[in-house]
Amino acid sequence: MSEIVPAIIARDIEEVKKKLALIEGAAQWAQIDVMDSVFTPPVTFHDPAALRDITTAVRLEAHLMVAHPENSIGAWLDSPVARIVLHYESVSPEKLAELTAKINAAGKEAGIALKLETPISVLDPLFQVSGSKIHAVQLMGIAEIGYHGHPFDERVLEKARALHARYPDVILAVDGGVNERTIPLLSDAGVTRFIAGSAIYASKDPRQTIKAFEEIIKNSAA
């Protein structure tokens, strides 16, 4: 099932709440972008315990764009997020497999994100690790991560096609540059999760934008 996932970049928990309120009733999932100024330039909301104070029907996932995610994974495992997305480039492959297993053991879904320049072949050993299940792979559709509104890089289309052919049963997501123009291209490449930030939150009506994007997906699949 294809879906639109709003991406939230926030300074604090209050901004997270405000952005969730704007999509309540229109989105089933929202992705919170967590940045540390080391792996990515900005510093954003990074207090998983604060999420316990949020009441929402939207399922939450955390996109950890941080160096050394092993230092904070415990707090995220104790938080209400249902899925945790780790960057392949943020830690060694061995540690990444270990963290994925911990996420699984906590009853949460694990996702792996790849920067534009990272080849999909790096995933092969991870998919073979016993006791470690990768539910989703998230390809970055922009060259410089950490910011909303950067231009879409069409190199991700070939990468998505190759990944879909290699692992057809894995949820395939693209984050960055997702909008009304690129959704049909991504859908044709096998993408089923469309993670959009500025295209939703810079619009006049985020809920209506989500619905419009969903219609584009339906028309693309027809």
mmCIF file of C-alpha atoms in Angstrom:
data_model
loop_
_atom_site.group_PDB
_atom_site.id
_atom_site.type_symbol
_atom_site.label_atom_id
_atom_site.label_comp_id
_atom_site.label_asym_id
_atom_site.label_seq_id
_atom_site.Cartn_x
_atom_site.Cartn_y
_atom_site.Cartn_z
ATOM 1 C CA MET A 1 0.000 0.000 0.000
ATOM 2 C CA SER A 2 1.390 3.383 -1.007
ATOM 3 C CA GLU A 3 1.246 6.310 1.375
ATOM 4 C CA ILE A 4 2.330 9.889 1.902
ATOM 5 C CA VAL A 5 4.428 10.444 5.032
ATOM 6 C CA PRO A 6 4.906 14.045 6.221
ATOM 7 C CA ALA A 7 8.460 14.772 7.380
ATOM 8 C CA ILE A 8 8.743 16.959 10.460
ATOM 9 C CA ILE A 9 11.767 19.145 11.142
ATOM 10 C CA ALA A 10 11.204 20.848 14.485
ATOM 11 C CA ARG A 11 13.192 22.818 17.035
ATOM 12 C CA ASP A 12 11.321 21.479 20.053
ATOM 13 C CA ILE A 13 8.376 19.369 21.172
ATOM 14 C CA GLU A 14 5.931 22.252 20.797
ATOM 15 C CA GLU A 15 6.767 22.568 17.115
ATOM 16 C CA VAL A 16 6.389 18.803 16.725
ATOM 17 C CA LYS A 17 2.896 19.068 18.230
ATOM 18 C CA LYS A 18 1.939 21.967 15.953
ATOM 19 C CA LYS A 19 3.075 20.159 12.828
ATOM 20 C CA LEU A 20 1.293 16.967 13.850
ATOM 21 C CA ALA A 21 -1.915 18.941 14.387
ATOM 22 C CA LEU A 22 -1.708 20.232 10.809
ATOM 23 C CA ILE A 23 -1.831 16.698 9.374
ATOM 24 C CA GLU A 24 -4.057 14.954 11.926
ATOM 25 C CA GLY A 25 -6.788 13.038 10.139
ATOM 26 C CA ALA A 26 -5.001 13.097 6.777
ATOM 27 C CA ALA A 27 -1.800 11.128 7.406
ATOM 28 C CA GLN A 28 -1.372 7.720 9.013
ATOM 29 C CA TRP A 29 2.359 8.191 9.611
ATOM 30 C CA ALA A 30 4.709 11.095 10.272
ATOM 31 C CA GLN A 31 8.484 11.006 10.257
ATOM 32 C CA ILE A 32 10.407 13.110 12.759
ATOM 33 C CA ASP A 33 13.808 14.175 11.446
ATOM 34 C CA VAL A 34 16.385 14.038 14.235
ATOM 35 C CA MET A 35 19.672 15.854 13.577
ATOM 36 C CA ASP A 36 22.717 16.488 15.747
ATOM 37 C CA SER A 37 24.843 19.038 13.789
ATOM 38 C CA VAL A 38 27.533 16.348 13.395
ATOM 39 C CA PHE A 39 26.111 13.886 10.876
ATOM 40 C CA THR A 40 24.003 16.695 9.418
ATOM 41 C CA PRO A 41 24.466 20.465 9.908
ATOM 42 C CA PRO A 42 21.318 21.543 11.810
ATOM 43 C CA VAL A 43 20.319 20.606 15.333
ATOM 44 C CA THR A 44 16.671 19.616 15.667
ATOM 45 C CA PHE A 45 14.293 18.092 18.198
ATOM 46 C CA HIS A 46 16.008 15.110 19.818
ATOM 47 C CA ASP A 47 14.101 14.352 23.020
ATOM 48 C CA PRO A 48 12.303 11.016 22.580
ATOM 49 C CA ALA A 49 10.929 11.075 26.134
ATOM 50 C CA ALA A 50 8.960 14.247 25.325
ATOM 51 C CA LEU A 51 6.954 12.327 22.726
ATOM 52 C CA ARG A 52 5.133 10.521 25.535
ATOM 53 C CA ASP A 53 3.197 13.746 26.161
ATOM 54 C CA ILE A 54 1.726 13.740 22.656
ATOM 55 C CA THR A 55 -1.764 12.424 21.987
ATOM 56 C CA THR A 56 -2.201 11.640 18.309
ATOM 57 C CA ALA A 57 -3.664 9.032 15.980
ATOM 58 C CA VAL A 58 -0.664 9.488 13.687
ATOM 59 C CA ARG A 59 1.941 6.749 13.976
ATOM 60 C CA LEU A 60 5.403 8.163 14.541
ATOM 61 C CA GLU A 61 8.770 7.153 13.191
ATOM 62 C CA ALA A 62 12.161 8.668 13.890
ATOM 63 C CA HIS A 63 14.698 9.321 11.135
ATOM 64 C CA LEU A 64 17.971 9.418 13.049
ATOM 65 C CA MET A 65 20.379 11.590 11.062
ATOM 66 C CA VAL A 66 22.931 11.477 13.854
ATOM 67 C CA ALA A 67 26.474 10.288 14.436
ATOM 68 C CA HIS A 68 26.819 7.318 16.797
ATOM 69 C CA PRO A 69 23.113 6.373 16.999
ATOM 70 C CA GLU A 70 24.081 3.642 19.445
ATOM 71 C CA ASN A 71 24.404 6.367 22.090
ATOM 72 C CA SER A 72 20.746 7.373 21.873
ATOM 73 C CA ILE A 73 19.001 4.244 20.611
ATOM 74 C CA GLY A 74 17.930 3.183 24.106
ATOM 75 C CA ALA A 75 15.896 6.340 24.637
ATOM 76 C CA TRP A 76 14.223 5.953 21.250
ATOM 77 C CA LEU A 77 13.367 2.333 22.015
ATOM 78 C CA ASP A 78 11.577 3.558 25.157
ATOM 79 C CA SER A 79 9.642 6.192 23.192
ATOM 80 C CA PRO A 80 6.264 5.872 21.410
ATOM 81 C CA VAL A 81 7.787 5.756 17.916
ATOM 82 C CA ALA A 82 6.785 2.652 15.970
ATOM 83 C CA ARG A 83 9.664 2.708 13.493
ATOM 84 C CA ILE A 84 13.277 3.853 13.723
ATOM 85 C CA VAL A 85 15.232 4.669 10.566
ATOM 86 C CA LEU A 86 19.018 4.546 10.876
ATOM 87 C CA HIS A 87 21.523 5.868 8.350
ATOM 88 C CA TYR A 88 23.872 3.288 6.920
ATOM 89 C CA GLU A 89 26.629 5.893 6.841
ATOM 90 C CA SER A 90 26.352 6.784 10.532
ATOM 91 C CA VAL A 91 27.850 3.634 12.016
ATOM 92 C CA SER A 92 29.760 0.468 11.077
ATOM 93 C CA PRO A 93 27.822 -2.311 9.282
ATOM 94 C CA GLU A 94 28.349 -4.616 12.258
ATOM 95 C CA LYS A 95 26.971 -2.065 14.698
ATOM 96 C CA LEU A 96 24.098 -1.303 12.345
ATOM 97 C CA ALA A 97 23.056 -4.965 12.327
ATOM 98 C CA GLU A 98 23.244 -4.995 16.123
ATOM 99 C CA LEU A 99 21.069 -1.874 16.404
ATOM 100 C CA THR A 100 18.545 -3.262 13.935
ATOM 101 C CA ALA A 101 18.227 -6.403 16.052
ATOM 102 C CA LYS A 102 17.641 -4.256 19.154
ATOM 103 C CA ILE A 103 14.904 -2.324 17.369
ATOM 104 C CA ASN A 104 13.240 -5.593 16.363
ATOM 105 C CA ALA A 105 13.510 -6.976 19.903
ATOM 106 C CA ALA A 106 11.743 -3.874 21.225
ATOM 107 C CA GLY A 107 8.766 -4.602 18.973
ATOM 108 C CA LYS A 108 9.474 -1.744 16.588
ATOM 109 C CA GLU A 109 10.122 -1.693 12.860
ATOM 110 C CA ALA A 110 13.618 -0.962 11.589
ATOM 111 C CA GLY A 111 14.469 1.071 8.520
ATOM 112 C CA ILE A 112 17.777 1.810 6.837
ATOM 113 C CA ALA A 113 18.389 5.098 5.025
ATOM 114 C CA LEU A 114 20.950 5.514 2.262
ATOM 115 C CA LYS A 115 22.458 8.761 1.076
ATOM 116 C CA LEU A 116 22.328 9.404 -2.647
ATOM 117 C CA GLU A 117 25.935 8.336 -3.219
ATOM 118 C CA THR A 118 25.719 5.107 -1.191
ATOM 119 C CA PRO A 119 25.217 2.020 -3.407
ATOM 120 C CA ILE A 120 22.374 -0.359 -2.628
ATOM 121 C CA SER A 121 24.832 -3.273 -2.599
ATOM 122 C CA VAL A 122 25.841 -2.305 0.954
ATOM 123 C CA LEU A 123 22.487 -3.671 2.106
ATOM 124 C CA ASP A 124 23.151 -7.250 0.988
ATOM 125 C CA PRO A 125 25.028 -8.360 4.137
ATOM 126 C CA LEU A 126 22.441 -6.692 6.395
ATOM 127 C CA PHE A 127 19.571 -8.618 4.843
ATOM 128 C CA GLN A 128 21.415 -11.858 5.585
ATOM 129 C CA VAL A 129 21.930 -11.256 9.307
ATOM 130 C CA SER A 130 19.911 -13.687 11.420
ATOM 131 C CA GLY A 131 17.624 -12.040 13.979
ATOM 132 C CA SER A 132 17.780 -8.663 12.278
ATOM 133 C CA LYS A 133 14.841 -7.670 10.076
ATOM 134 C CA ILE A 134 14.848 -4.555 7.901
ATOM 135 C CA HIS A 135 11.259 -3.481 7.258
ATOM 136 C CA ALA A 136 11.966 -0.487 5.031
ATOM 137 C CA VAL A 137 14.735 1.094 3.007
ATOM 138 C CA GLN A 138 14.681 4.859 2.669
ATOM 139 C CA LEU A 139 16.560 6.401 -0.236
ATOM 140 C CA MET A 140 17.470 10.062 -0.017
ATOM 141 C CA GLY A 141 16.278 11.929 -3.087
ATOM 142 C CA ILE A 142 18.444 14.993 -2.533
ATOM 143 C CA ALA A 143 22.206 15.433 -2.579
ATOM 144 C CA GLU A 144 22.471 17.363 0.702
ATOM 145 C CA ILE A 145 20.409 15.955 3.538
ATOM 146 C CA GLY A 146 19.132 17.794 6.589
ATOM 147 C CA TYR A 147 17.120 20.512 4.897
ATOM 148 C CA HIS A 148 13.649 20.725 3.386
ATOM 149 C CA GLY A 149 13.156 22.258 -0.036
ATOM 150 C CA HIS A 150 16.316 21.054 -1.761
ATOM 151 C CA PRO A 151 15.938 20.036 -5.425
ATOM 152 C CA PHE A 152 15.100 16.478 -6.404
ATOM 153 C CA ASP A 153 18.011 14.475 -7.819
ATOM 154 C CA GLU A 154 16.817 12.111 -10.537
ATOM 155 C CA ARG A 155 19.680 9.697 -9.881
ATOM 156 C CA VAL A 156 17.505 8.262 -7.125
ATOM 157 C CA LEU A 157 15.065 6.903 -9.729
ATOM 158 C CA GLU A 158 17.553 4.396 -11.142
ATOM 159 C CA LYS A 159 18.589 3.500 -7.611
ATOM 160 C CA ALA A 160 14.962 2.890 -6.612
ATOM 161 C CA ARG A 161 14.337 0.667 -9.638
ATOM 162 C CA ALA A 162 17.401 -1.411 -8.847
ATOM 163 C CA LEU A 163 16.470 -1.741 -5.179
ATOM 164 C CA HIS A 164 12.881 -2.709 -5.979
ATOM 165 C CA ALA A 165 14.113 -5.396 -8.373
ATOM 166 C CA ARG A 166 16.592 -6.700 -5.805
ATOM 167 C CA TYR A 167 14.286 -6.647 -2.763
ATOM 168 C CA PRO A 168 10.688 -6.503 -4.054
ATOM 169 C CA ASP A 169 9.145 -7.334 -0.657
ATOM 170 C CA VAL A 170 10.845 -4.533 1.280
ATOM 171 C CA ILE A 171 9.005 -1.244 1.791
ATOM 172 C CA LEU A 172 10.723 1.282 -0.450
ATOM 173 C CA ALA A 173 10.671 4.930 0.604
ATOM 174 C CA VAL A 174 12.157 8.088 -0.857
ATOM 175 C CA ASP A 175 12.785 11.181 1.237
ATOM 176 C CA GLY A 176 13.594 14.536 -0.346
ATOM 177 C CA GLY A 177 12.229 16.328 -3.378
ATOM 178 C CA VAL A 178 8.876 14.556 -3.187
ATOM 179 C CA ASN A 179 6.112 16.634 -4.787
ATOM 180 C CA GLU A 180 3.356 16.513 -7.405
ATOM 181 C CA ARG A 181 5.903 16.311 -10.238
ATOM 182 C CA THR A 182 8.152 13.615 -8.802
ATOM 183 C CA ILE A 183 5.540 11.314 -7.233
ATOM 184 C CA PRO A 184 4.559 9.699 -10.585
ATOM 185 C CA LEU A 185 8.242 9.148 -11.430
ATOM 186 C CA LEU A 186 8.933 7.572 -8.052
ATOM 187 C CA SER A 187 5.805 5.423 -8.173
ATOM 188 C CA ASP A 188 6.872 4.079 -11.557
ATOM 189 C CA ALA A 189 10.255 3.188 -10.026
ATOM 190 C CA GLY A 190 8.630 1.039 -7.325
ATOM 191 C CA VAL A 191 8.466 3.501 -4.441
ATOM 192 C CA THR A 192 5.519 3.032 -2.057
ATOM 193 C CA ARG A 193 6.338 5.509 0.740
ATOM 194 C CA PHE A 194 6.650 9.125 -0.259
ATOM 195 C CA ILE A 195 8.218 11.230 2.496
ATOM 196 C CA ALA A 196 7.534 14.910 1.943
ATOM 197 C CA GLY A 197 8.415 17.909 4.075
ATOM 198 C CA SER A 198 8.298 21.325 2.450
ATOM 199 C CA ALA A 199 5.793 20.247 -0.218
ATOM 200 C CA ILE A 200 3.299 19.616 2.590
ATOM 201 C CA TYR A 201 4.169 22.152 5.270
ATOM 202 C CA ALA A 202 4.834 25.059 2.914
ATOM 203 C CA SER A 203 1.418 24.579 1.313
ATOM 204 C CA LYS A 204 -1.663 26.548 2.357
ATOM 205 C CA ASP A 205 -3.520 23.417 3.450
ATOM 206 C CA PRO A 206 -1.297 20.466 4.465
ATOM 207 C CA ARG A 207 -4.242 18.068 4.805
ATOM 208 C CA GLN A 208 -5.528 18.888 1.342
ATOM 209 C CA THR A 209 -2.025 18.580 -0.083
ATOM 210 C CA ILE A 210 -1.696 15.082 1.367
ATOM 211 C CA LYS A 211 -5.023 14.097 -0.193
ATOM 212 C CA ALA A 212 -3.975 15.572 -3.537
ATOM 213 C CA PHE A 213 -0.718 13.625 -3.434
ATOM 214 C CA GLU A 214 -2.635 10.429 -2.653
ATOM 215 C CA GLU A 215 -4.773 10.996 -5.735
ATOM 216 C CA ILE A 216 -1.630 11.404 -7.823
ATOM 217 C CA ILE A 217 -0.386 8.047 -6.521
ATOM 218 C CA LYS A 218 -3.684 6.370 -7.410
ATOM 219 C CA ASN A 219 -3.631 7.840 -10.905
ATOM 220 C CA SER A 220 -0.013 6.791 -11.359
ATOM 221 C CA ALA A 221 -0.857 3.202 -10.455
ATOM 222 C CA ALA A 222 -3.945 3.065 -12.689
#
